[in-house]
């Protein structure tokens, strides 16, 4: 009984995690607007702009939402992320974390 309960909990955790993950292909399609600063492959084109490739997905989600919502401010990022939906942000984060 304990083993089946444990198995159910583990399965729910994995299903929940995958349900929250963004769509890599949708993120790749949306990333064109990011490429002018962060590069087509997620490597910043200037030392002023960070590399996005390989960053952790949840970190990227947190930072992009902070720029969008104004809790993190940058005059260049604010207009770039203002119209992004939560789904757009999750997809971008999934894409860049996959590189």
Short mmCIF file of C-alpha atoms in Angstrom, two decimals:
data_model
loop_
_atom_site.label_atom_id
_atom_site.label_comp_id
_atom_site.label_asym_id
_atom_site.label_seq_id
_atom_site.Cartn_x
_atom_site.Cartn_y
_atom_site.Cartn_z
CA UNK A 1 0.00 0.00 0.00
CA UNK A 2 2.77 2.44 0.93
CA UNK A 3 4.66 1.65 -2.27
CA UNK A 4 1.66 2.37 -4.50
CA UNK A 5 0.97 5.64 -2.64
CA UNK A 6 4.61 6.67 -3.11
CA UNK A 7 4.47 5.71 -6.81
CA UNK A 8 1.36 7.82 -7.28
CA UNK A 9 3.00 10.86 -5.64
CA UNK A 10 6.11 10.52 -7.79
CA UNK A 11 4.02 10.19 -10.95
CA UNK A 12 2.01 13.31 -10.06
CA UNK A 13 5.18 15.31 -9.50
CA UNK A 14 6.52 14.38 -12.93
CA UNK A 15 3.21 15.04 -14.66
CA UNK A 16 2.86 18.41 -12.89
CA UNK A 17 6.41 19.44 -13.83
CA UNK A 18 5.96 18.57 -17.49
CA UNK A 19 2.58 20.32 -17.61
CA UNK A 20 4.26 23.53 -16.43
CA UNK A 21 7.08 23.36 -18.96
CA UNK A 22 7.05 25.74 -21.88
CA UNK A 23 7.04 24.79 -25.56
CA UNK A 24 10.59 24.90 -26.93
CA UNK A 25 9.51 25.28 -30.57
CA UNK A 26 7.08 28.11 -29.77
CA UNK A 27 9.86 29.79 -27.79
CA UNK A 28 12.25 29.46 -30.69
CA UNK A 29 9.71 31.11 -33.00
CA UNK A 30 9.18 33.94 -30.49
CA UNK A 31 12.92 34.43 -29.88
CA UNK A 32 13.51 36.46 -33.05
CA UNK A 33 12.80 39.65 -31.10
CA UNK A 34 15.46 38.69 -28.54
CA UNK A 35 18.17 37.90 -31.10
CA UNK A 36 19.10 41.50 -31.85
CA UNK A 37 20.74 41.76 -28.42
CA UNK A 38 21.01 38.23 -27.07
CA UNK A 39 22.08 36.61 -30.36
CA UNK A 40 20.37 34.02 -32.54
CA UNK A 41 21.88 31.26 -30.41
CA UNK A 42 21.27 32.97 -27.05
CA UNK A 43 24.82 34.30 -26.70
CA UNK A 44 24.82 38.06 -26.06
CA UNK A 45 26.25 40.18 -28.88
CA UNK A 46 27.78 42.68 -26.44
CA UNK A 47 29.30 42.35 -22.98
CA UNK A 48 26.39 44.53 -21.82
CA UNK A 49 23.80 41.86 -22.67
CA UNK A 50 23.70 38.52 -20.87
CA UNK A 51 23.78 35.11 -22.45
CA UNK A 52 20.39 33.43 -22.27
CA UNK A 53 21.47 30.06 -23.63
CA UNK A 54 21.68 27.42 -20.95
CA UNK A 55 20.12 29.49 -18.19
CA UNK A 56 17.70 27.68 -15.90
CA UNK A 57 14.12 27.81 -17.11
CA UNK A 58 12.59 29.02 -13.85
CA UNK A 59 15.27 31.71 -13.50
CA UNK A 60 14.47 33.04 -16.98
CA UNK A 61 10.73 33.02 -16.26
CA UNK A 62 11.26 34.95 -13.04
CA UNK A 63 13.52 37.57 -14.63
CA UNK A 64 11.44 38.15 -17.77
CA UNK A 65 8.27 38.50 -15.70
CA UNK A 66 10.06 40.93 -13.41
CA UNK A 67 11.01 43.09 -16.41
CA UNK A 68 7.48 42.86 -17.81
CA UNK A 69 5.80 43.67 -14.50
CA UNK A 70 8.23 46.48 -13.62
CA UNK A 71 9.75 44.96 -10.49
CA UNK A 72 13.05 44.81 -12.38
CA UNK A 73 13.69 47.86 -14.48
CA UNK A 74 15.69 48.36 -17.62
CA UNK A 75 14.79 50.90 -20.31
CA UNK A 76 15.76 48.51 -23.12
CA UNK A 77 14.01 45.42 -21.77
CA UNK A 78 10.73 47.01 -20.67
CA UNK A 79 9.35 47.66 -24.17
CA UNK A 80 10.62 44.31 -25.46
CA UNK A 81 8.71 42.26 -22.87
CA UNK A 82 5.67 44.49 -22.24
CA UNK A 83 3.34 42.53 -24.53
CA UNK A 84 4.55 39.03 -23.63
CA UNK A 85 1.98 36.69 -22.12
CA UNK A 86 2.87 34.24 -19.37
CA UNK A 87 2.80 31.48 -22.02
CA UNK A 88 5.19 33.46 -24.26
CA UNK A 89 7.59 33.85 -21.34
CA UNK A 90 7.41 30.17 -20.43
CA UNK A 91 8.06 29.21 -24.06
CA UNK A 92 11.03 31.56 -24.36
CA UNK A 93 12.46 30.23 -21.13
CA UNK A 94 12.01 26.63 -22.30
CA UNK A 95 13.80 27.45 -25.55
CA UNK A 96 16.76 29.28 -24.06
CA UNK A 97 17.24 26.74 -21.28
CA UNK A 98 17.35 23.99 -23.91
CA UNK A 99 20.35 25.51 -25.73
#
